[in-house]
Coordinates of C-alpha atoms and ligand atoms in Angstrom, one line a residue:
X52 CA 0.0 0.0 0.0
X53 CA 1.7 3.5 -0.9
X54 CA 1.9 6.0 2.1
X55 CA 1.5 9.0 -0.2
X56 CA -1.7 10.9 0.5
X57 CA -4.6 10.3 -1.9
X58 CA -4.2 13.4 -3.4
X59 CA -1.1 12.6 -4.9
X60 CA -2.4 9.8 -7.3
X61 CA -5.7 12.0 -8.1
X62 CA -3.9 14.5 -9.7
X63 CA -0.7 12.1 -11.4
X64 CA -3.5 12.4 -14.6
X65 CA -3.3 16.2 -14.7
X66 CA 0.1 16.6 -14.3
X67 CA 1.1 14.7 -17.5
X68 CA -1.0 16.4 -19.1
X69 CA 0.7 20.0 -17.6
X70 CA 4.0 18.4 -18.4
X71 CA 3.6 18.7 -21.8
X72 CA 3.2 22.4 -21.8
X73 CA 6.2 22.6 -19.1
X74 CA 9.0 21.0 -20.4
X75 CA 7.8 22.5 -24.1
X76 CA 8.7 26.2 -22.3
X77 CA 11.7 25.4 -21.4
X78 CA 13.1 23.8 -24.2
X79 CA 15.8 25.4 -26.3
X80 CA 15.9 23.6 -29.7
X81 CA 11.7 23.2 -30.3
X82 CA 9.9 26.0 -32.0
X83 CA 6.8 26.3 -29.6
X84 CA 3.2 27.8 -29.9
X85 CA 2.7 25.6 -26.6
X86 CA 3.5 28.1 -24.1
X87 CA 1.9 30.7 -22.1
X88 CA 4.5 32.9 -21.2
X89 CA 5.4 36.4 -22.6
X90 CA 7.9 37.3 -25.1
X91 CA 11.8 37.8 -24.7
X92 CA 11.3 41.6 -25.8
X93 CA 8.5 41.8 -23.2
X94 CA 10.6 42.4 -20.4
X95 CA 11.6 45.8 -19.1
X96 CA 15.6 44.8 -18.5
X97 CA 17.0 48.8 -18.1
X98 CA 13.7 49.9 -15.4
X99 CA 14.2 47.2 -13.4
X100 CA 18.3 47.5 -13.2
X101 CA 17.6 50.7 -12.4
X102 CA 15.0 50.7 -9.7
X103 CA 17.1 47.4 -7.9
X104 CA 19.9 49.9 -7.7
X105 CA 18.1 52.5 -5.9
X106 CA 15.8 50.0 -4.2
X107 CA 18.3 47.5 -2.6
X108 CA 20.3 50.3 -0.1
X109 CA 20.9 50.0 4.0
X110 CA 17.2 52.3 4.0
X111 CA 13.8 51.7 5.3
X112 CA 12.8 50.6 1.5
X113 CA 16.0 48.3 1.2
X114 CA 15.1 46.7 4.5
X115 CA 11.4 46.2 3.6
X116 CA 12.6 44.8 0.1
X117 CA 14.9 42.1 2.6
X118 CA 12.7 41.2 5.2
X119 CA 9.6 39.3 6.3
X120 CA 6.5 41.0 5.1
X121 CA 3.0 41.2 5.9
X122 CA 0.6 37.9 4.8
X123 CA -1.4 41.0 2.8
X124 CA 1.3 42.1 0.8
X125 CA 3.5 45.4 0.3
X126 CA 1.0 48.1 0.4
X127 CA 2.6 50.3 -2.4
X128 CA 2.0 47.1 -4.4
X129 CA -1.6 47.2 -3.5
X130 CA -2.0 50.8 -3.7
X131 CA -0.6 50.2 -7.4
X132 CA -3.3 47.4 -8.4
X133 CA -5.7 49.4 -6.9
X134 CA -4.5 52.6 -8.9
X135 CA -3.9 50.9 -12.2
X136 CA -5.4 47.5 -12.9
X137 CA -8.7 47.7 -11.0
X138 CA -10.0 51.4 -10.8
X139 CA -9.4 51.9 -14.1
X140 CA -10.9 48.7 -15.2
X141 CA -14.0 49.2 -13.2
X142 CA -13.6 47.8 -10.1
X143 CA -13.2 50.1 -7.4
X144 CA -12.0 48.8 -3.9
X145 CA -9.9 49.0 -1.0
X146 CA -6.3 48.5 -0.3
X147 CA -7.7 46.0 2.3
X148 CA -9.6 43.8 0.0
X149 CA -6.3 43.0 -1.9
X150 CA -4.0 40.7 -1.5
X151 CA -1.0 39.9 -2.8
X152 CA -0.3 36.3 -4.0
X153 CA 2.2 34.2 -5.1
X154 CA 1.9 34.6 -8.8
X155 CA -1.9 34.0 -10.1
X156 CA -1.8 30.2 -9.2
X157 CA -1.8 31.0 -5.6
X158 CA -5.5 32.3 -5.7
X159 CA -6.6 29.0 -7.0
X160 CA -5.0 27.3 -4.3
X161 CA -6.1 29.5 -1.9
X162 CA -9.6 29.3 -2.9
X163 CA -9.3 25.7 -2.9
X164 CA -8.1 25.8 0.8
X165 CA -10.9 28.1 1.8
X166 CA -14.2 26.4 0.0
X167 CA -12.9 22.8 -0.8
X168 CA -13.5 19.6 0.8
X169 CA -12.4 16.3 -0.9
X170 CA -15.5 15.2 -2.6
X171 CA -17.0 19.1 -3.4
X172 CA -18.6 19.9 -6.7
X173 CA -16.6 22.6 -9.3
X174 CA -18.4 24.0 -12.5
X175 CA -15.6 24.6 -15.3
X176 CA -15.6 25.6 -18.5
X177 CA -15.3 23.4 -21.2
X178 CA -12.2 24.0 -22.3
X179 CA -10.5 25.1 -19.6
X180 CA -7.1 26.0 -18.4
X181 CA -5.5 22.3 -17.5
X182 CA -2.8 24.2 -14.4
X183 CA -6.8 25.0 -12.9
X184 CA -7.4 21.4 -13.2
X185 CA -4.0 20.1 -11.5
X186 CA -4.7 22.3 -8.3
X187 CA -8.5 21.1 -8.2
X188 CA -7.9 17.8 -8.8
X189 CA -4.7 18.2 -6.0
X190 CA -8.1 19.3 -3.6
X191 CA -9.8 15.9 -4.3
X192 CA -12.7 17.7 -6.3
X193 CA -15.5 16.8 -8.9
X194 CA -15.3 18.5 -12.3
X195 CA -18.3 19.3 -13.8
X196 CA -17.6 20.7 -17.6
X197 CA -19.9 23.4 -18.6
X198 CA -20.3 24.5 -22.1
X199 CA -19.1 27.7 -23.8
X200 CA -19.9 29.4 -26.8
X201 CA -18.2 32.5 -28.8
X202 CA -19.9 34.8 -26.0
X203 CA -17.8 32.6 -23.4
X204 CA -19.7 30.5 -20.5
X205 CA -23.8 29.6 -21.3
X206 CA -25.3 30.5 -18.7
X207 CA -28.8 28.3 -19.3
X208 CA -26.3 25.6 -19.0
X209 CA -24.5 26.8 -15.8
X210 CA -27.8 27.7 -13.6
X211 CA -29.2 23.8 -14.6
X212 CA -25.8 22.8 -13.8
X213 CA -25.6 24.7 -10.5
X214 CA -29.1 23.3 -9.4
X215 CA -28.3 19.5 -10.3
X216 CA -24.7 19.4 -8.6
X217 CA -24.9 22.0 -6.0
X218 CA -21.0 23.0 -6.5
X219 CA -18.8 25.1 -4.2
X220 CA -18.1 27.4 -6.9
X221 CA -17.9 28.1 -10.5
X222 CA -14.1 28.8 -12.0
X223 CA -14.2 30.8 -15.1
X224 CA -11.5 32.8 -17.0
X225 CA -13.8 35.8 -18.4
X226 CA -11.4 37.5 -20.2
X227 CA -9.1 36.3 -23.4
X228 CA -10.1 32.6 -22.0
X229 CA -7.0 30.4 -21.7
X230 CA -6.7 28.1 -23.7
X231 CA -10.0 29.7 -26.1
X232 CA -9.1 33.3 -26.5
X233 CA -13.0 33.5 -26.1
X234 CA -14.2 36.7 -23.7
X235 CA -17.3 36.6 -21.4
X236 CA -20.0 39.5 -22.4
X237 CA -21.0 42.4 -20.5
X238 CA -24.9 40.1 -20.4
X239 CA -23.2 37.0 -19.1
X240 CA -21.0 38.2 -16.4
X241 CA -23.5 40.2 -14.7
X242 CA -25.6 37.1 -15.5
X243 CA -23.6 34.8 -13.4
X244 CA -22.8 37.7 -10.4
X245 CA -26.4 36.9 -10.2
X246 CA -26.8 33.9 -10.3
X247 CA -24.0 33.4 -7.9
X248 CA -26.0 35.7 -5.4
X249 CA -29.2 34.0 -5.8
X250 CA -27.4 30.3 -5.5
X251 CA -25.1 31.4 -3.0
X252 CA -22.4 29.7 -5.1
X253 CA -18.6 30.9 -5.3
X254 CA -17.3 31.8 -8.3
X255 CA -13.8 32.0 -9.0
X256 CA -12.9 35.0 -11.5
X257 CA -9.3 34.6 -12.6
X258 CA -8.5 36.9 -15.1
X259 CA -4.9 37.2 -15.8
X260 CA -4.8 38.3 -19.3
X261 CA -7.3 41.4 -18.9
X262 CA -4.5 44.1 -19.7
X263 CA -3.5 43.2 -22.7
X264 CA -6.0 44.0 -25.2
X265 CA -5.5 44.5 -28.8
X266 CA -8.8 44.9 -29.9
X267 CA -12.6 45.7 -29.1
X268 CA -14.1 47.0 -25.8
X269 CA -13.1 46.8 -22.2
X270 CA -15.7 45.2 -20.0
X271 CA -16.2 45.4 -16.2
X272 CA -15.1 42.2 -14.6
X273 CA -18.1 40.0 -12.7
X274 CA -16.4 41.0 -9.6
X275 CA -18.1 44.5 -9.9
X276 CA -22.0 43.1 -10.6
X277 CA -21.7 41.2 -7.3
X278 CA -23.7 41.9 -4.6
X279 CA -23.1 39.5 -1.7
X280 CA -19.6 38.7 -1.7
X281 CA -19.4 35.6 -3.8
X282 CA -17.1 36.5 -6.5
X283 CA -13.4 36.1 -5.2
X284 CA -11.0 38.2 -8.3
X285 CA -7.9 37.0 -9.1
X286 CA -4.7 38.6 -11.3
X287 CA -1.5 38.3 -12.2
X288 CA 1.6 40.3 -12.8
X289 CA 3.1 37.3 -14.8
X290 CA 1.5 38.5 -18.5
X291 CA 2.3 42.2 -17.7
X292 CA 5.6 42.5 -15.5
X293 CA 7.7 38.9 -14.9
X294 CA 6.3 35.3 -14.7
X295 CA 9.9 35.1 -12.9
X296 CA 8.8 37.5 -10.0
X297 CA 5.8 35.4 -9.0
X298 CA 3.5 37.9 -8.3
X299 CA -0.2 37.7 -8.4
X300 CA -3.6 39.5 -6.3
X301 CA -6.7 38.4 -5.3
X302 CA -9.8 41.0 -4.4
X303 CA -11.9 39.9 -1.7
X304 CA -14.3 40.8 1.4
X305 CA -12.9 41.9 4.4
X306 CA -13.6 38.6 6.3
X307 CA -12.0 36.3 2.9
X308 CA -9.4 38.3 3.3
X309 CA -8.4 37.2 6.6
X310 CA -8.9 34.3 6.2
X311 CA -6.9 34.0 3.0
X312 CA -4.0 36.0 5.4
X313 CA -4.2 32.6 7.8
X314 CA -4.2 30.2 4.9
X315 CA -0.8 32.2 3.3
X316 CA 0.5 32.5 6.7
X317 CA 0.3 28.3 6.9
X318 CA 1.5 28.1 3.3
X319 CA 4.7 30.4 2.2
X320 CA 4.2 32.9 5.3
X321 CA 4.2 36.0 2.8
X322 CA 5.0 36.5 -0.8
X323 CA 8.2 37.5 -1.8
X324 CA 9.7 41.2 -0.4
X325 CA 12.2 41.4 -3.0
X326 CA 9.8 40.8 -6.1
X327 CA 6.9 43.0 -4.4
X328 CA 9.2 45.8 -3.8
X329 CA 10.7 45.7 -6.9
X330 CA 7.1 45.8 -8.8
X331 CA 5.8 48.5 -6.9
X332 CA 8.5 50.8 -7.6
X333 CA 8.0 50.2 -11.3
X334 CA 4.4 51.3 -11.0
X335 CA 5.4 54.2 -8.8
X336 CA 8.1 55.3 -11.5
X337 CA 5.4 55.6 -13.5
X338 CA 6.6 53.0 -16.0
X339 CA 3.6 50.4 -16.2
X340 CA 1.4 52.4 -18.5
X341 CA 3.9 53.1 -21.4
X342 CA 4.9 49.2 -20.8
X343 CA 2.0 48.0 -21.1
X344 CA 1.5 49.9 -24.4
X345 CA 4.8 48.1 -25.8
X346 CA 3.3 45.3 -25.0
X347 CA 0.4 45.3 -26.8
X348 CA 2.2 46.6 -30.0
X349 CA 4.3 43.8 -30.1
X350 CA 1.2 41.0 -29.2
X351 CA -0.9 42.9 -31.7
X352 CA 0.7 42.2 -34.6
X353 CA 1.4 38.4 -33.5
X354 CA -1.7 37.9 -33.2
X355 CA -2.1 39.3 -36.8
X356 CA 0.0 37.3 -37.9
X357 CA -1.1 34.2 -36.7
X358 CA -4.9 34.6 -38.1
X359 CA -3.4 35.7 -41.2
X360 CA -1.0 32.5 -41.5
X361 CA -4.2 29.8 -40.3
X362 CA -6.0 31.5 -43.0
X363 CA -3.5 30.9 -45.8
X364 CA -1.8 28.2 -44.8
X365 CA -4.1 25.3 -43.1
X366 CA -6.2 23.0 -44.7
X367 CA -9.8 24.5 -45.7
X368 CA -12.6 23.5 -42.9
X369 CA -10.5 24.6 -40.4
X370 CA -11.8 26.9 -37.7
X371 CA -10.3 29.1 -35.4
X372 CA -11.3 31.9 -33.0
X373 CA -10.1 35.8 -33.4
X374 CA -8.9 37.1 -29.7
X375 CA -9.6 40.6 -29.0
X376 CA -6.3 40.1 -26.4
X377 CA -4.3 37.7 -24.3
X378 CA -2.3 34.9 -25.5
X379 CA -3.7 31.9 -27.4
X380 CA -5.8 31.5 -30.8
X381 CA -7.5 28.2 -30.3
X382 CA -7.7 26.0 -33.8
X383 CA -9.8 23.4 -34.8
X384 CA -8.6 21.1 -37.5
X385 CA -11.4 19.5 -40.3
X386 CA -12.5 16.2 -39.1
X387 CA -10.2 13.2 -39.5
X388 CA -7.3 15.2 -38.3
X389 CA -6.0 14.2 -35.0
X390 CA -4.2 17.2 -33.8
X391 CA -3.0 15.3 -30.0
X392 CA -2.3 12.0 -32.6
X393 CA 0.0 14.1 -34.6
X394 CA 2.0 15.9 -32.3
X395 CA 5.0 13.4 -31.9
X396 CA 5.4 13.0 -35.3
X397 CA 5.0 16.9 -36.3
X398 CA 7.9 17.8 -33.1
X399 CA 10.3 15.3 -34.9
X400 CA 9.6 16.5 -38.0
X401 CA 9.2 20.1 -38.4
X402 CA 10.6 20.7 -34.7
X403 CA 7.2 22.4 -33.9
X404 CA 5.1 22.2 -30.9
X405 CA 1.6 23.1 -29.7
X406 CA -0.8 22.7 -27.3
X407 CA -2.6 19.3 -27.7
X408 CA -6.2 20.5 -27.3
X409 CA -7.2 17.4 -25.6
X410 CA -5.5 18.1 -22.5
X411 CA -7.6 21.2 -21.6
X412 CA -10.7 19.2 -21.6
X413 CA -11.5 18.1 -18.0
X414 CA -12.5 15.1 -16.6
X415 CA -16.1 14.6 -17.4
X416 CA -15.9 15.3 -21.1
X417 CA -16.6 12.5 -24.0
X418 CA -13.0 10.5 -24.6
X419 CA -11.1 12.3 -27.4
X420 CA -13.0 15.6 -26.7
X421 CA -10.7 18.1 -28.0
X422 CA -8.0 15.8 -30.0
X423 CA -8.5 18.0 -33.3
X424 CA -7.9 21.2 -31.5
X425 CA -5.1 22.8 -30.7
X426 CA -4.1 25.8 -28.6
X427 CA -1.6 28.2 -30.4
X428 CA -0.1 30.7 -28.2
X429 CA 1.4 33.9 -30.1
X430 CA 3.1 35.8 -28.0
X431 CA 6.1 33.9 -27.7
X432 CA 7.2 33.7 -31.5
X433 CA 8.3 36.5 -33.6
X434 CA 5.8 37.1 -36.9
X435 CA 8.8 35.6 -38.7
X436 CA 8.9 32.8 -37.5
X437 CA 4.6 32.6 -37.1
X438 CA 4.8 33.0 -40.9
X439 CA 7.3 30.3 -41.5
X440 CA 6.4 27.7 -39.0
X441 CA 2.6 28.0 -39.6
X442 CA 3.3 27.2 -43.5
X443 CA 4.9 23.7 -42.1
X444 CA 2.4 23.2 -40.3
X445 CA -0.6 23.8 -42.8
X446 CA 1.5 21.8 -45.1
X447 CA 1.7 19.1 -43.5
X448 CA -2.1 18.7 -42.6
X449 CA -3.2 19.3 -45.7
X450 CA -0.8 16.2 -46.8
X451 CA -1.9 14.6 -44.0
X452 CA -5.6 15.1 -45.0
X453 CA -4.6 14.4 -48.9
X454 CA -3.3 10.9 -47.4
X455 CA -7.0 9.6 -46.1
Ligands
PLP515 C1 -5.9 31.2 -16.7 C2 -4.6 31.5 -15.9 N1 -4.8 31.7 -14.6 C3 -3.7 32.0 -13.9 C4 -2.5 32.0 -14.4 C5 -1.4 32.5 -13.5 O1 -0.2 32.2 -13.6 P1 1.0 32.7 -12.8 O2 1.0 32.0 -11.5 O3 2.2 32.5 -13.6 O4 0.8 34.2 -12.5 C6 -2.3 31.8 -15.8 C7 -0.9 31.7 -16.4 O5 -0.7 31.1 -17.4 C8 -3.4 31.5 -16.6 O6 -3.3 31.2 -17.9

């Protein structure tokens, strides 16, 4: 009999499947549309050499940037994601209703440490972001797999969904949906605010990519339609700053809050000093706003490039989505095409990798759901390189298509 803990085995499924992502990013030879992490370019090298050198003196700023911190986070840090990524955005709260995470995974965790027991009911979207999955199914918890459309979530389907399984609470990525692209309308979040208030449900917004829009309008997050306290917001800093500084925020009600403050003082005690000081100084500089501008120039025209090069290249029937921002164009091949099938042969091939759309589909969903999609991710790979590698690709399924 093995001593590990039964959570260990329950999620062994879900980390294979996250493996494949992983070890893709960090690969040096593999041309990848796997990933989820931001470009080379992205990073703001000369701000942050210079704000380490004025930071990291014998002062009270040096000493806060080296010591233990508080389990709520550096409060220039929260001042700043009050300041810039929630007033603006349409969500206006205190400093002490956010809370500074480790990275955007943390919230997850945390929400699964706060609402979870082993056995409890989660509504997912269907696809849905397979890291989500890993730390749910870490929690010993049901999946149950709602569907989406090009509006994002259905809401007929959640509410039936919500009254047959009675879940804990509803995790949803509203915004440039990873791995879809797809974005929740302005109808449907306020839709499921509501329906989280009149269910008394939980619903988990995580919504890491909302910055980086190319394209079409901003929309208020669900956070700011709900009534009761039943929406628990979560961002990150990794898409917009550094994944490497691990920094994320949750927005919450006073009495979440502290308890989320007990959870991360029994989990990492407090979330990096050294990171935290480091990112609030850049939004106190003033930097983050011209930054985030670059950013979206240079994702932009990825993007662009990517439509542009599934449209020429790959094989007529195929069907993709157009993201108004984030990271990921989703792609499904015409039928007979076995996007999860090929992958093996196409990374020995052409030396080309992408995300197997079968691994974002969540337990509960048909076998083979998702085996002729693929997740594309464009902000890693120069329009070059889209150009080129896309043309190999189409090729090949088109030969591969000719073949049947
Ligand atoms: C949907 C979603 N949530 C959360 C995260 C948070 O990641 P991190 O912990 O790197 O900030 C990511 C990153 O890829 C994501 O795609």
């Amino acid at each position: 009999m093995s001593k590990y803990a039964k959570r260990i085995p329950a999620m062994e499924g879900e980390v294979k499947k996250l493996k494949v992502l992983t070890d893709a990013l960090i690969s040096p030879t593999i041309v990848s549309f796997a990933g989820g992490a931001p470009a080379k370019e992205a990073y703001p090298f000369d701000q942050i050499r210079e704000i380490c050198n004025d930071v990291f003196q014998p002062n009270a700023t040096g000493f806060g940037a080296m010591a233990y911190g508080s389990q709520i986070g550096n409060l220039a840090l929260r001042e700043a994601v009050r300041d810039y990524l929630l007033k603006p955005r349409g969500l206006d709260v205190s400093v002490d209703n956010i809370m500074i995470t480790a990275g955007g995974i943390q919230p997850l965790n945390f929400m699964c440490s706060l609402y979870l027991d082993p056995g409890d009911t989660i509504l997912v979207e269907t696809p849905t972001f397979v890291h989500a999955d890993m730390i749910f199914k870490m929690f010993q918890a049901n999946f149950v797999p709602c569907k989406m459309d090009e509006y994002g979530l259905v809401m007929e389907d959640v509410e039936e969904k919500i009254k047959k399984y009675n879940p804990k609470f509803i995790y949803t990525i509203p915004t440039f949906q990873n791995p879809t692209g797809v974005t929740l309308s302005r109808e449907r979040r306020k839709k499921l605010a509501e329906l989280a208030n009149q269910y008394d449900v939980m619903v988990l917004e995580d919504d890491p990519y909302r910055e980086i829009r190319y394209s079409g309008e901003e929309l208020i997050p669900i956070k700011a339609f709900d009534q009761k306290d039943n929406v628990i917001f979560s961002g990150s800093f990794s898409k917009i700053f550094s994944p490497g500084s691990r920094l994320g925020f949750l927005v919450a009600s006073d009495d979440q809050i502290a308890k989320f403050c007990n959870i991360k003082l029994g989990s990492d005690t407090c979330t990096n000093t050294m990171a935290q000081a480091i990112a609030a100084e850049f939004f106190k500089r003033g930097y983050y706003p011209q930054h985030l501008e670059n950013l979206k120039n240079l994702y932009r025209s990825r993007r662009d490039a990517m439509i542009k090069a599934l449209d020429a290249y790959f094989p007529a029937g195929t069907k993709h989505t157009y993201p108004d921002g984030g990271y990921y164009v989703w792609a499904e091949l015409p039928e007979g095409l076995d996007a999860t099938a090929l992958a093996q042969e196409i990374g020995e091939k052409l030396n080309i990798c992408y995300g197997n759309g079968s691994i974002f589909y969540s337990e509960g969903n048909p076998e083979g759901a998702g085996n002729n999609c693929m997740r594309l991710n464009f902000s890693g790979q120069t329009e070059e390189s889209i150009e080129k590698n896309f043309k190999l690709l189409g090729e090949f399924f088109t030969a591969k298509l000719n073949e049947k």
